[in-house]
Amino acid sequence: MATTSIHGIIAYPVTPFTASGDAVDTGKLASLVEELVDAGVHAIAPLGSTGEAAYLTEQEFDGVVDTVVGVVNRRVPVVVGVSDLTTANTVRRARHAQHAGADAVMVLPISYWKLAEHEIIQHYATVGAALDIPIMVYNNPATSGIDMSPELLFDMFTEVDNVTMVKESTGDLTRMVRIKELSGGSLPFYNGSNPLVLDALKTGASGWCTAAAHLRPQACLDLYAATQAGDFARAQQIYDELAPLLRFIVSGGLPSTVKAGLDILGQDVGDPRPPLLPLRPAERSELQAMLSAV
């Protein structure tokens, strides 16, 4: 199953909420996605951690999928995060994404109980058997509590239907190197750790999954282009300028920091949904200074 078209800057849209916070503002979501596509990002990935997928009802989840896929309208690939606590609802979400027209789904193993490797494999196998589109395996133990080794990721690539790519978000470059070694370069991997992006792209990451594209889209695109051209001096210069912002948005929690950044830039997309909270005044001032300096 081909995944070569999924590369470059894979932008995560936040999920805007109404002023009361009790509904998704699909109009603002559509505008955000249109801006990202117009800016030139290479793919859109709604409903990951940044998109607050864990805090949406199923009706809201489906509405976000339908809105994003409709706005993108095949101009770039759409990779929908479909993760859920249960395998059954992960399958439901994945099938909805496929039916809506998504190009791929992203699956993070989430569980109250720590999963054994055979349980992780079965989870992905069940999702894969229900789909005709590729699965991006998402490894992010900081949010899921489950850490998948490069060896396990490679085993699923070879054994599980539709598992065709990996998003690695541990911030450990050696894992990406190991994935490349195990697969002989046949397993595409994507960087999900913002501060690690330059080293990841140098190592051979097929793309950078990032919410920073909301705040500095051209810098993100320029960084990727410079690495692809082998102009690593230029890439280092761009990275050095971006690095403080990349570290800040991760350390402060992506939904809260990116929504605050958009508001600073003149786009009110509502607050994150509790238990997440907006940035505190000192943090917001720090972010405003970063955005004003460029």
PDB file of C-alpha atoms in Angstrom:
ATOM      1  CA  MET A   1       0.000   0.000   0.000  1.00  0.00           C
ATOM      2  CA  ALA A   2       1.630   3.240  -1.181  1.00  0.00           C
ATOM      3  CA  THR A   3       2.312   6.030   1.301  1.00  0.00           C
ATOM      4  CA  THR A   4       4.853   8.006  -0.710  1.00  0.00           C
ATOM      5  CA  SER A   5       2.484  10.961  -1.083  1.00  0.00           C
ATOM      6  CA  ILE A   6       2.504  11.528   2.689  1.00  0.00           C
ATOM      7  CA  HIS A   7       5.614  13.564   3.359  1.00  0.00           C
ATOM      8  CA  GLY A   8       6.873  16.973   4.425  1.00  0.00           C
ATOM      9  CA  ILE A   9       5.054  19.267   6.816  1.00  0.00           C
ATOM     10  CA  ILE A  10       2.076  17.396   8.234  1.00  0.00           C
ATOM     11  CA  ALA A  11       0.085  20.068  10.041  1.00  0.00           C
ATOM     12  CA  TYR A  12      -2.079  19.410  13.096  1.00  0.00           C
ATOM     13  CA  PRO A  13      -5.106  21.681  13.278  1.00  0.00           C
ATOM     14  CA  VAL A  14      -6.369  22.552  16.724  1.00  0.00           C
ATOM     15  CA  THR A  15     -10.066  21.945  17.331  1.00  0.00           C
ATOM     16  CA  PRO A  16     -11.804  25.314  17.856  1.00  0.00           C
ATOM     17  CA  PHE A  17     -14.633  25.469  20.363  1.00  0.00           C
ATOM     18  CA  THR A  18     -17.465  27.966  20.710  1.00  0.00           C
ATOM     19  CA  ALA A  19     -17.240  30.649  23.398  1.00  0.00           C
ATOM     20  CA  SER A  20     -19.186  28.463  25.825  1.00  0.00           C
ATOM     21  CA  GLY A  21     -16.893  25.543  25.093  1.00  0.00           C
ATOM     22  CA  ASP A  22     -19.779  23.135  24.648  1.00  0.00           C
ATOM     23  CA  ALA A  23     -19.499  22.647  20.877  1.00  0.00           C
ATOM     24  CA  VAL A  24     -16.928  22.497  18.093  1.00  0.00           C
ATOM     25  CA  ASP A  25     -16.863  25.635  15.965  1.00  0.00           C
ATOM     26  CA  THR A  26     -16.725  23.982  12.553  1.00  0.00           C
ATOM     27  CA  GLY A  27     -16.672  27.347  10.766  1.00  0.00           C
ATOM     28  CA  LYS A  28     -13.447  28.358  12.488  1.00  0.00           C
ATOM     29  CA  LEU A  29     -12.047  24.870  11.974  1.00  0.00           C
ATOM     30  CA  ALA A  30     -12.710  25.157   8.244  1.00  0.00           C
ATOM     31  CA  SER A  31     -10.935  28.527   8.129  1.00  0.00           C
ATOM     32  CA  LEU A  32      -7.893  27.190   9.984  1.00  0.00           C
ATOM     33  CA  VAL A  33      -7.577  24.199   7.683  1.00  0.00           C
ATOM     34  CA  GLU A  34      -7.978  26.377   4.583  1.00  0.00           C
ATOM     35  CA  GLU A  35      -5.195  28.643   5.821  1.00  0.00           C
ATOM     36  CA  LEU A  36      -2.876  25.687   6.403  1.00  0.00           C
ATOM     37  CA  VAL A  37      -3.513  24.295   2.930  1.00  0.00           C
ATOM     38  CA  ASP A  38      -3.097  27.741   1.358  1.00  0.00           C
ATOM     39  CA  ALA A  39       0.187  28.152   3.237  1.00  0.00           C
ATOM     40  CA  GLY A  40       1.532  25.104   1.425  1.00  0.00           C
ATOM     41  CA  VAL A  41       1.645  22.340   4.046  1.00  0.00           C
ATOM     42  CA  HIS A  42       1.990  18.864   2.580  1.00  0.00           C
ATOM     43  CA  ALA A  43      -0.699  17.077   4.633  1.00  0.00           C
ATOM     44  CA  ILE A  44      -3.304  17.716   7.342  1.00  0.00           C
ATOM     45  CA  ALA A  45      -3.636  15.502  10.433  1.00  0.00           C
ATOM     46  CA  PRO A  46      -6.694  16.335  12.552  1.00  0.00           C
ATOM     47  CA  LEU A  47      -7.670  14.749  15.852  1.00  0.00           C
ATOM     48  CA  GLY A  48      -4.343  13.953  17.420  1.00  0.00           C
ATOM     49  CA  SER A  49      -3.211  15.232  20.793  1.00  0.00           C
ATOM     50  CA  THR A  50      -3.217  18.837  19.563  1.00  0.00           C
ATOM     51  CA  GLY A  51      -6.746  18.409  18.243  1.00  0.00           C
ATOM     52  CA  GLU A  52      -8.011  17.402  21.705  1.00  0.00           C
ATOM     53  CA  ALA A  53      -9.506  14.204  20.305  1.00  0.00           C
ATOM     54  CA  ALA A  54      -9.609  12.683  23.797  1.00  0.00           C
ATOM     55  CA  TYR A  55     -12.091  15.345  24.918  1.00  0.00           C
ATOM     56  CA  LEU A  56     -14.620  15.128  22.078  1.00  0.00           C
ATOM     57  CA  THR A  57     -17.928  13.318  21.901  1.00  0.00           C
ATOM     58  CA  GLU A  58     -18.324  10.868  19.047  1.00  0.00           C
ATOM     59  CA  GLN A  59     -20.655  13.266  17.253  1.00  0.00           C
ATOM     60  CA  GLU A  60     -18.050  16.026  17.571  1.00  0.00           C
ATOM     61  CA  PHE A  61     -15.319  13.675  16.391  1.00  0.00           C
ATOM     62  CA  ASP A  62     -17.272  12.789  13.257  1.00  0.00           C
ATOM     63  CA  GLY A  63     -18.029  16.442  12.617  1.00  0.00           C
ATOM     64  CA  VAL A  64     -14.344  17.366  12.732  1.00  0.00           C
ATOM     65  CA  VAL A  65     -13.479  14.557  10.316  1.00  0.00           C
ATOM     66  CA  ASP A  66     -16.209  15.560   7.879  1.00  0.00           C
ATOM     67  CA  THR A  67     -15.268  19.241   8.046  1.00  0.00           C
ATOM     68  CA  VAL A  68     -11.535  18.718   7.521  1.00  0.00           C
ATOM     69  CA  VAL A  69     -11.882  16.202   4.702  1.00  0.00           C
ATOM     70  CA  GLY A  70     -14.453  18.406   2.993  1.00  0.00           C
ATOM     71  CA  VAL A  71     -12.336  21.555   3.188  1.00  0.00           C
ATOM     72  CA  VAL A  72      -9.136  19.839   2.047  1.00  0.00           C
ATOM     73  CA  ASN A  73     -11.006  18.293  -0.885  1.00  0.00           C
ATOM     74  CA  ARG A  74      -8.119  16.041  -1.956  1.00  0.00           C
ATOM     75  CA  ARG A  75      -5.636  18.897  -2.332  1.00  0.00           C
ATOM     76  CA  VAL A  76      -3.286  17.257   0.176  1.00  0.00           C
ATOM     77  CA  PRO A  77      -3.481  13.961   2.093  1.00  0.00           C
ATOM     78  CA  VAL A  78      -5.548  13.837   5.284  1.00  0.00           C
ATOM     79  CA  VAL A  79      -4.343  11.578   8.103  1.00  0.00           C
ATOM     80  CA  VAL A  80      -7.032  11.283  10.797  1.00  0.00           C
ATOM     81  CA  GLY A  81      -6.177  10.397  14.388  1.00  0.00           C
ATOM     82  CA  VAL A  82      -8.684   7.706  15.410  1.00  0.00           C
ATOM     83  CA  SER A  83      -7.285   6.533  18.747  1.00  0.00           C
ATOM     84  CA  ASP A  84      -9.611   5.503  21.559  1.00  0.00           C
ATOM     85  CA  LEU A  85      -9.498   3.437  24.749  1.00  0.00           C
ATOM     86  CA  THR A  86     -11.329   0.524  23.152  1.00  0.00           C
ATOM     87  CA  THR A  87     -10.483  -1.362  20.005  1.00  0.00           C
ATOM     88  CA  ALA A  88     -14.144  -1.321  19.009  1.00  0.00           C
ATOM     89  CA  ASN A  89     -14.435   2.457  19.021  1.00  0.00           C
ATOM     90  CA  THR A  90     -11.037   2.876  17.374  1.00  0.00           C
ATOM     91  CA  VAL A  91     -12.434   0.739  14.549  1.00  0.00           C
ATOM     92  CA  ARG A  92     -15.623   2.824  14.479  1.00  0.00           C
ATOM     93  CA  ARG A  93     -13.650   6.049  14.207  1.00  0.00           C
ATOM     94  CA  ALA A  94     -11.310   4.597  11.605  1.00  0.00           C
ATOM     95  CA  ARG A  95     -14.193   3.402   9.448  1.00  0.00           C
ATOM     96  CA  HIS A  96     -15.830   6.808   9.653  1.00  0.00           C
ATOM     97  CA  ALA A  97     -12.586   8.468   8.587  1.00  0.00           C
ATOM     98  CA  GLN A  98     -12.225   6.080   5.654  1.00  0.00           C
ATOM     99  CA  HIS A  99     -15.852   6.586   4.591  1.00  0.00           C
ATOM    100  CA  ALA A 100     -15.418  10.370   4.796  1.00  0.00           C
ATOM    101  CA  GLY A 101     -12.454  10.205   2.423  1.00  0.00           C
ATOM    102  CA  ALA A 102      -9.358  10.250   4.647  1.00  0.00           C
ATOM    103  CA  ASP A 103      -6.151   9.011   3.037  1.00  0.00           C
ATOM    104  CA  ALA A 104      -4.832   7.310   6.180  1.00  0.00           C
ATOM    105  CA  VAL A 105      -5.486   6.976   9.891  1.00  0.00           C
ATOM    106  CA  MET A 106      -3.145   7.429  12.831  1.00  0.00           C
ATOM    107  CA  VAL A 107      -3.497   5.077  15.799  1.00  0.00           C
ATOM    108  CA  LEU A 108      -2.035   5.585  19.264  1.00  0.00           C
ATOM    109  CA  PRO A 109      -2.553   2.650  21.656  1.00  0.00           C
ATOM    110  CA  ILE A 110      -4.388   4.142  24.632  1.00  0.00           C
ATOM    111  CA  SER A 111      -5.303   2.021  27.627  1.00  0.00           C
ATOM    112  CA  TYR A 112      -6.036   2.314  31.325  1.00  0.00           C
ATOM    113  CA  TRP A 113      -4.162  -0.973  31.757  1.00  0.00           C
ATOM    114  CA  LYS A 114      -0.646  -1.296  30.443  1.00  0.00           C
ATOM    115  CA  LEU A 115      -0.829  -3.411  27.307  1.00  0.00           C
ATOM    116  CA  ALA A 116       1.417  -6.376  26.597  1.00  0.00           C
ATOM    117  CA  GLU A 117       2.999  -6.612  23.160  1.00  0.00           C
ATOM    118  CA  HIS A 118       0.575  -9.291  21.949  1.00  0.00           C
ATOM    119  CA  GLU A 119      -2.339  -7.056  23.000  1.00  0.00           C
ATOM    120  CA  ILE A 120      -0.871  -4.092  21.110  1.00  0.00           C
ATOM    121  CA  ILE A 121      -0.393  -6.229  18.011  1.00  0.00           C
ATOM    122  CA  GLN A 122      -3.952  -7.545  18.203  1.00  0.00           C
ATOM    123  CA  HIS A 123      -5.304  -4.019  18.607  1.00  0.00           C
ATOM    124  CA  TYR A 124      -3.622  -2.878  15.407  1.00  0.00           C
ATOM    125  CA  ALA A 125      -4.477  -6.104  13.584  1.00  0.00           C
ATOM    126  CA  THR A 126      -8.163  -5.634  14.353  1.00  0.00           C
ATOM    127  CA  VAL A 127      -8.124  -2.037  13.145  1.00  0.00           C
ATOM    128  CA  GLY A 128      -6.133  -2.977  10.060  1.00  0.00           C
ATOM    129  CA  ALA A 129      -8.533  -5.760   9.129  1.00  0.00           C
ATOM    130  CA  ALA A 130     -11.424  -3.282   9.172  1.00  0.00           C
ATOM    131  CA  LEU A 131      -9.832  -0.810   6.733  1.00  0.00           C
ATOM    132  CA  ASP A 132      -8.638  -0.378   3.176  1.00  0.00           C
ATOM    133  CA  ILE A 133      -6.457   2.670   3.909  1.00  0.00           C
ATOM    134  CA  PRO A 134      -3.012   2.854   5.563  1.00  0.00           C
ATOM    135  CA  ILE A 135      -2.359   3.062   9.280  1.00  0.00           C
ATOM    136  CA  MET A 136       0.291   5.307  10.776  1.00  0.00           C
ATOM    137  CA  VAL A 137       1.365   3.753  14.082  1.00  0.00           C
ATOM    138  CA  TYR A 138       1.821   6.549  16.613  1.00  0.00           C
ATOM    139  CA  ASN A 139       4.322   6.021  19.423  1.00  0.00           C
ATOM    140  CA  ASN A 140       3.974   8.654  22.134  1.00  0.00           C
ATOM    141  CA  PRO A 141       4.402   7.185  25.614  1.00  0.00           C
ATOM    142  CA  ALA A 142       4.207  10.657  27.191  1.00  0.00           C
ATOM    143  CA  THR A 143       0.483  10.794  26.401  1.00  0.00           C
ATOM    144  CA  SER A 144      -0.489   7.129  26.074  1.00  0.00           C
ATOM    145  CA  GLY A 145       1.661   5.541  28.762  1.00  0.00           C
ATOM    146  CA  ILE A 146       2.596   2.813  26.281  1.00  0.00           C
ATOM    147  CA  ASP A 147       6.041   2.716  24.691  1.00  0.00           C
ATOM    148  CA  MET A 148       6.540   0.639  21.550  1.00  0.00           C
ATOM    149  CA  SER A 149      10.091  -0.405  20.739  1.00  0.00           C
ATOM    150  CA  PRO A 150      11.512  -0.073  17.225  1.00  0.00           C
ATOM    151  CA  GLU A 151      11.528  -3.860  17.056  1.00  0.00           C
ATOM    152  CA  LEU A 152       7.801  -4.051  17.831  1.00  0.00           C
ATOM    153  CA  LEU A 153       7.031  -1.305  15.332  1.00  0.00           C
ATOM    154  CA  PHE A 154       8.960  -3.145  12.642  1.00  0.00           C
ATOM    155  CA  ASP A 155       7.267  -6.449  13.475  1.00  0.00           C
ATOM    156  CA  MET A 156       3.838  -4.846  13.027  1.00  0.00           C
ATOM    157  CA  PHE A 157       4.965  -3.317   9.739  1.00  0.00           C
ATOM    158  CA  THR A 158       5.799  -6.779   8.452  1.00  0.00           C
ATOM    159  CA  GLU A 159       2.903  -8.687  10.045  1.00  0.00           C
ATOM    160  CA  VAL A 160      -0.161  -6.418  10.351  1.00  0.00           C
ATOM    161  CA  ASP A 161      -2.320  -5.532   7.370  1.00  0.00           C
ATOM    162  CA  ASN A 162      -2.320  -1.826   6.466  1.00  0.00           C
ATOM    163  CA  VAL A 163       0.388  -0.803   8.961  1.00  0.00           C
ATOM    164  CA  THR A 164       2.657   1.117   6.592  1.00  0.00           C
ATOM    165  CA  MET A 165       4.304   3.967   8.538  1.00  0.00           C
ATOM    166  CA  VAL A 166       5.336   5.158  11.996  1.00  0.00           C
ATOM    167  CA  LYS A 167       5.171   8.464  13.815  1.00  0.00           C
ATOM    168  CA  GLU A 168       7.878   8.494  16.498  1.00  0.00           C
ATOM    169  CA  SER A 169       7.369  11.080  19.237  1.00  0.00           C
ATOM    170  CA  THR A 170       9.632   9.998  22.065  1.00  0.00           C
ATOM    171  CA  GLY A 171      12.305  12.556  21.174  1.00  0.00           C
ATOM    172  CA  ASP A 172      14.887   9.767  21.037  1.00  0.00           C
ATOM    173  CA  LEU A 173      16.765   9.951  17.736  1.00  0.00           C
ATOM    174  CA  THR A 174      18.284   6.507  18.205  1.00  0.00           C
ATOM    175  CA  ARG A 175      14.828   4.972  17.789  1.00  0.00           C
ATOM    176  CA  MET A 176      14.464   6.496  14.341  1.00  0.00           C
ATOM    177  CA  VAL A 177      17.915   5.251  13.411  1.00  0.00           C
ATOM    178  CA  ARG A 178      16.957   1.787  14.618  1.00  0.00           C
ATOM    179  CA  ILE A 179      13.680   1.785  12.636  1.00  0.00           C
ATOM    180  CA  LYS A 180      15.657   2.700   9.532  1.00  0.00           C
ATOM    181  CA  GLU A 181      18.190  -0.054  10.205  1.00  0.00           C
ATOM    182  CA  LEU A 182      15.611  -2.758  10.878  1.00  0.00           C
ATOM    183  CA  SER A 183      13.590  -1.993   7.764  1.00  0.00           C
ATOM    184  CA  GLY A 184      16.454  -1.161   5.453  1.00  0.00           C
ATOM    185  CA  GLY A 185      14.735   2.150   4.874  1.00  0.00           C
ATOM    186  CA  SER A 186      11.461   0.557   3.734  1.00  0.00           C
ATOM    187  CA  LEU A 187       9.401   1.702   6.752  1.00  0.00           C
ATOM    188  CA  PRO A 188       8.630   5.433   6.495  1.00  0.00           C
ATOM    189  CA  PHE A 189       8.945   7.213   9.812  1.00  0.00           C
ATOM    190  CA  TYR A 190       7.770  10.688  10.764  1.00  0.00           C
ATOM    191  CA  ASN A 191       9.009  13.003  13.473  1.00  0.00           C
ATOM    192  CA  GLY A 192       6.491  13.924  16.140  1.00  0.00           C
ATOM    193  CA  SER A 193       8.920  15.611  18.536  1.00  0.00           C
ATOM    194  CA  ASN A 194       9.120  19.297  17.632  1.00  0.00           C
ATOM    195  CA  PRO A 195      12.511  20.037  19.253  1.00  0.00           C
ATOM    196  CA  LEU A 196      14.049  17.014  17.479  1.00  0.00           C
ATOM    197  CA  VAL A 197      12.935  18.000  13.976  1.00  0.00           C
ATOM    198  CA  LEU A 198      16.235  18.982  12.386  1.00  0.00           C
ATOM    199  CA  ASP A 199      18.092  15.849  13.486  1.00  0.00           C
ATOM    200  CA  ALA A 200      15.101  13.694  12.544  1.00  0.00           C
ATOM    201  CA  LEU A 201      14.952  15.085   9.013  1.00  0.00           C
ATOM    202  CA  LYS A 202      18.708  14.636   8.635  1.00  0.00           C
ATOM    203  CA  THR A 203      18.266  11.011   9.714  1.00  0.00           C
ATOM    204  CA  GLY A 204      15.710  10.406   6.980  1.00  0.00           C
ATOM    205  CA  ALA A 205      12.315  11.167   8.487  1.00  0.00           C
ATOM    206  CA  SER A 206       9.714  11.377   5.729  1.00  0.00           C
ATOM    207  CA  GLY A 207       8.044  14.330   7.380  1.00  0.00           C
ATOM    208  CA  TRP A 208       7.448  16.499  10.411  1.00  0.00           C
ATOM    209  CA  CYS A 209       4.100  16.227  12.204  1.00  0.00           C
ATOM    210  CA  THR A 210       3.654  19.617  13.866  1.00  0.00           C
ATOM    211  CA  ALA A 211       1.198  22.153  15.213  1.00  0.00           C
ATOM    212  CA  ALA A 212       3.830  24.876  14.824  1.00  0.00           C
ATOM    213  CA  ALA A 213       2.551  25.333  11.277  1.00  0.00           C
ATOM    214  CA  HIS A 214      -0.351  27.302  12.762  1.00  0.00           C
ATOM    215  CA  LEU A 215       2.056  29.908  14.140  1.00  0.00           C
ATOM    216  CA  ARG A 216       5.079  29.865  11.800  1.00  0.00           C
ATOM    217  CA  PRO A 217       4.012  28.061   8.618  1.00  0.00           C
ATOM    218  CA  GLN A 218       6.637  29.478   6.280  1.00  0.00           C
ATOM    219  CA  ALA A 219       9.500  28.771   8.666  1.00  0.00           C
ATOM    220  CA  CYS A 220       8.353  25.155   9.004  1.00  0.00           C
ATOM    221  CA  LEU A 221       8.143  24.776   5.231  1.00  0.00           C
ATOM    222  CA  ASP A 222      11.514  26.455   4.717  1.00  0.00           C
ATOM    223  CA  LEU A 223      13.171  24.164   7.258  1.00  0.00           C
ATOM    224  CA  TYR A 224      11.856  21.079   5.490  1.00  0.00           C
ATOM    225  CA  ALA A 225      12.837  22.416   2.062  1.00  0.00           C
ATOM    226  CA  ALA A 226      16.358  23.226   3.222  1.00  0.00           C
ATOM    227  CA  THR A 227      16.928  19.732   4.570  1.00  0.00           C
ATOM    228  CA  GLN A 228      15.590  18.159   1.388  1.00  0.00           C
ATOM    229  CA  ALA A 229      17.960  20.321  -0.649  1.00  0.00           C
ATOM    230  CA  GLY A 230      20.895  19.325   1.564  1.00  0.00           C
ATOM    231  CA  ASP A 231      21.371  22.918   2.668  1.00  0.00           C
ATOM    232  CA  PHE A 232      21.957  22.052   6.302  1.00  0.00           C
ATOM    233  CA  ALA A 233      23.547  25.392   7.154  1.00  0.00           C
ATOM    234  CA  ARG A 234      20.326  27.141   6.119  1.00  0.00           C
ATOM    235  CA  ALA A 235      18.269  24.488   7.913  1.00  0.00           C
ATOM    236  CA  GLN A 236      20.268  25.039  11.105  1.00  0.00           C
ATOM    237  CA  GLN A 237      19.704  28.786  10.875  1.00  0.00           C
ATOM    238  CA  ILE A 238      15.938  28.331  10.560  1.00  0.00           C
ATOM    239  CA  TYR A 239      15.877  25.762  13.328  1.00  0.00           C
ATOM    240  CA  ASP A 240      17.811  28.006  15.704  1.00  0.00           C
ATOM    241  CA  GLU A 241      15.207  30.706  15.172  1.00  0.00           C
ATOM    242  CA  LEU A 242      12.299  28.305  15.658  1.00  0.00           C
ATOM    243  CA  ALA A 243      13.711  26.265  18.547  1.00  0.00           C
ATOM    244  CA  PRO A 244      12.546  28.457  21.466  1.00  0.00           C
ATOM    245  CA  LEU A 245       8.999  28.437  20.124  1.00  0.00           C
ATOM    246  CA  LEU A 246       9.081  24.688  19.490  1.00  0.00           C
ATOM    247  CA  ARG A 247      10.259  23.980  23.028  1.00  0.00           C
ATOM    248  CA  PHE A 248       7.682  26.356  24.505  1.00  0.00           C
ATOM    249  CA  ILE A 249       4.616  24.959  22.744  1.00  0.00           C
ATOM    250  CA  VAL A 250       5.543  21.417  23.771  1.00  0.00           C
ATOM    251  CA  SER A 251       6.371  22.208  27.396  1.00  0.00           C
ATOM    252  CA  GLY A 252       3.186  24.226  27.869  1.00  0.00           C
ATOM    253  CA  GLY A 253       0.879  21.643  26.270  1.00  0.00           C
ATOM    254  CA  LEU A 254       0.112  21.949  22.570  1.00  0.00           C
ATOM    255  CA  PRO A 255      -3.648  22.665  22.710  1.00  0.00           C
ATOM    256  CA  SER A 256      -3.190  25.457  25.257  1.00  0.00           C
ATOM    257  CA  THR A 257      -0.088  27.032  23.730  1.00  0.00           C
ATOM    258  CA  VAL A 258      -1.135  26.867  20.091  1.00  0.00           C
ATOM    259  CA  LYS A 259      -4.625  28.203  20.815  1.00  0.00           C
ATOM    260  CA  ALA A 260      -3.071  31.061  22.786  1.00  0.00           C
ATOM    261  CA  GLY A 261      -0.665  31.720  19.919  1.00  0.00           C
ATOM    262  CA  LEU A 262      -3.484  31.862  17.397  1.00  0.00           C
ATOM    263  CA  ASP A 263      -5.359  34.282  19.633  1.00  0.00           C
ATOM    264  CA  ILE A 264      -2.249  36.481  19.895  1.00  0.00           C
ATOM    265  CA  LEU A 265      -2.048  36.441  16.096  1.00  0.00           C
ATOM    266  CA  GLY A 266      -5.663  37.589  15.841  1.00  0.00           C
ATOM    267  CA  GLN A 267      -7.570  34.309  15.534  1.00  0.00           C
ATOM    268  CA  ASP A 268      -9.847  33.432  18.426  1.00  0.00           C
ATOM    269  CA  VAL A 269     -10.396  29.665  18.382  1.00  0.00           C
ATOM    270  CA  GLY A 270     -11.719  29.355  21.909  1.00  0.00           C
ATOM    271  CA  ASP A 271     -10.111  27.867  24.978  1.00  0.00           C
ATOM    272  CA  PRO A 272      -8.969  24.268  25.326  1.00  0.00           C
ATOM    273  CA  ARG A 273     -11.560  21.990  26.857  1.00  0.00           C
ATOM    274  CA  PRO A 274     -11.199  21.220  30.608  1.00  0.00           C
ATOM    275  CA  PRO A 275      -9.373  19.698  32.302  1.00  0.00           C
ATOM    276  CA  LEU A 276      -6.980  21.583  29.992  1.00  0.00           C
ATOM    277  CA  LEU A 277      -6.816  25.299  30.771  1.00  0.00           C
ATOM    278  CA  PRO A 278      -5.724  28.425  28.883  1.00  0.00           C
ATOM    279  CA  LEU A 279      -2.204  29.713  29.406  1.00  0.00           C
ATOM    280  CA  ARG A 280      -1.609  31.729  32.535  1.00  0.00           C
ATOM    281  CA  PRO A 281      -0.783  35.435  32.029  1.00  0.00           C
ATOM    282  CA  ALA A 282       2.986  35.048  32.456  1.00  0.00           C
ATOM    283  CA  GLU A 283       3.100  32.167  29.976  1.00  0.00           C
ATOM    284  CA  ARG A 284       0.971  34.065  27.496  1.00  0.00           C
ATOM    285  CA  SER A 285       3.287  37.080  27.758  1.00  0.00           C
ATOM    286  CA  GLU A 286       6.279  34.849  27.083  1.00  0.00           C
ATOM    287  CA  LEU A 287       4.613  33.416  23.998  1.00  0.00           C
ATOM    288  CA  GLN A 288       3.575  36.858  22.799  1.00  0.00           C
ATOM    289  CA  ALA A 289       7.168  38.033  23.036  1.00  0.00           C
ATOM    290  CA  MET A 290       8.331  35.093  20.920  1.00  0.00           C
ATOM    291  CA  LEU A 291       5.742  35.707  18.237  1.00  0.00           C
ATOM    292  CA  SER A 292       6.346  39.458  18.217  1.00  0.00           C
ATOM    293  CA  ALA A 293      10.080  39.004  17.736  1.00  0.00           C
ATOM    294  CA  VAL A 294       9.769  37.449  14.253  1.00  0.00           C
TER     295      VAL A 294
END
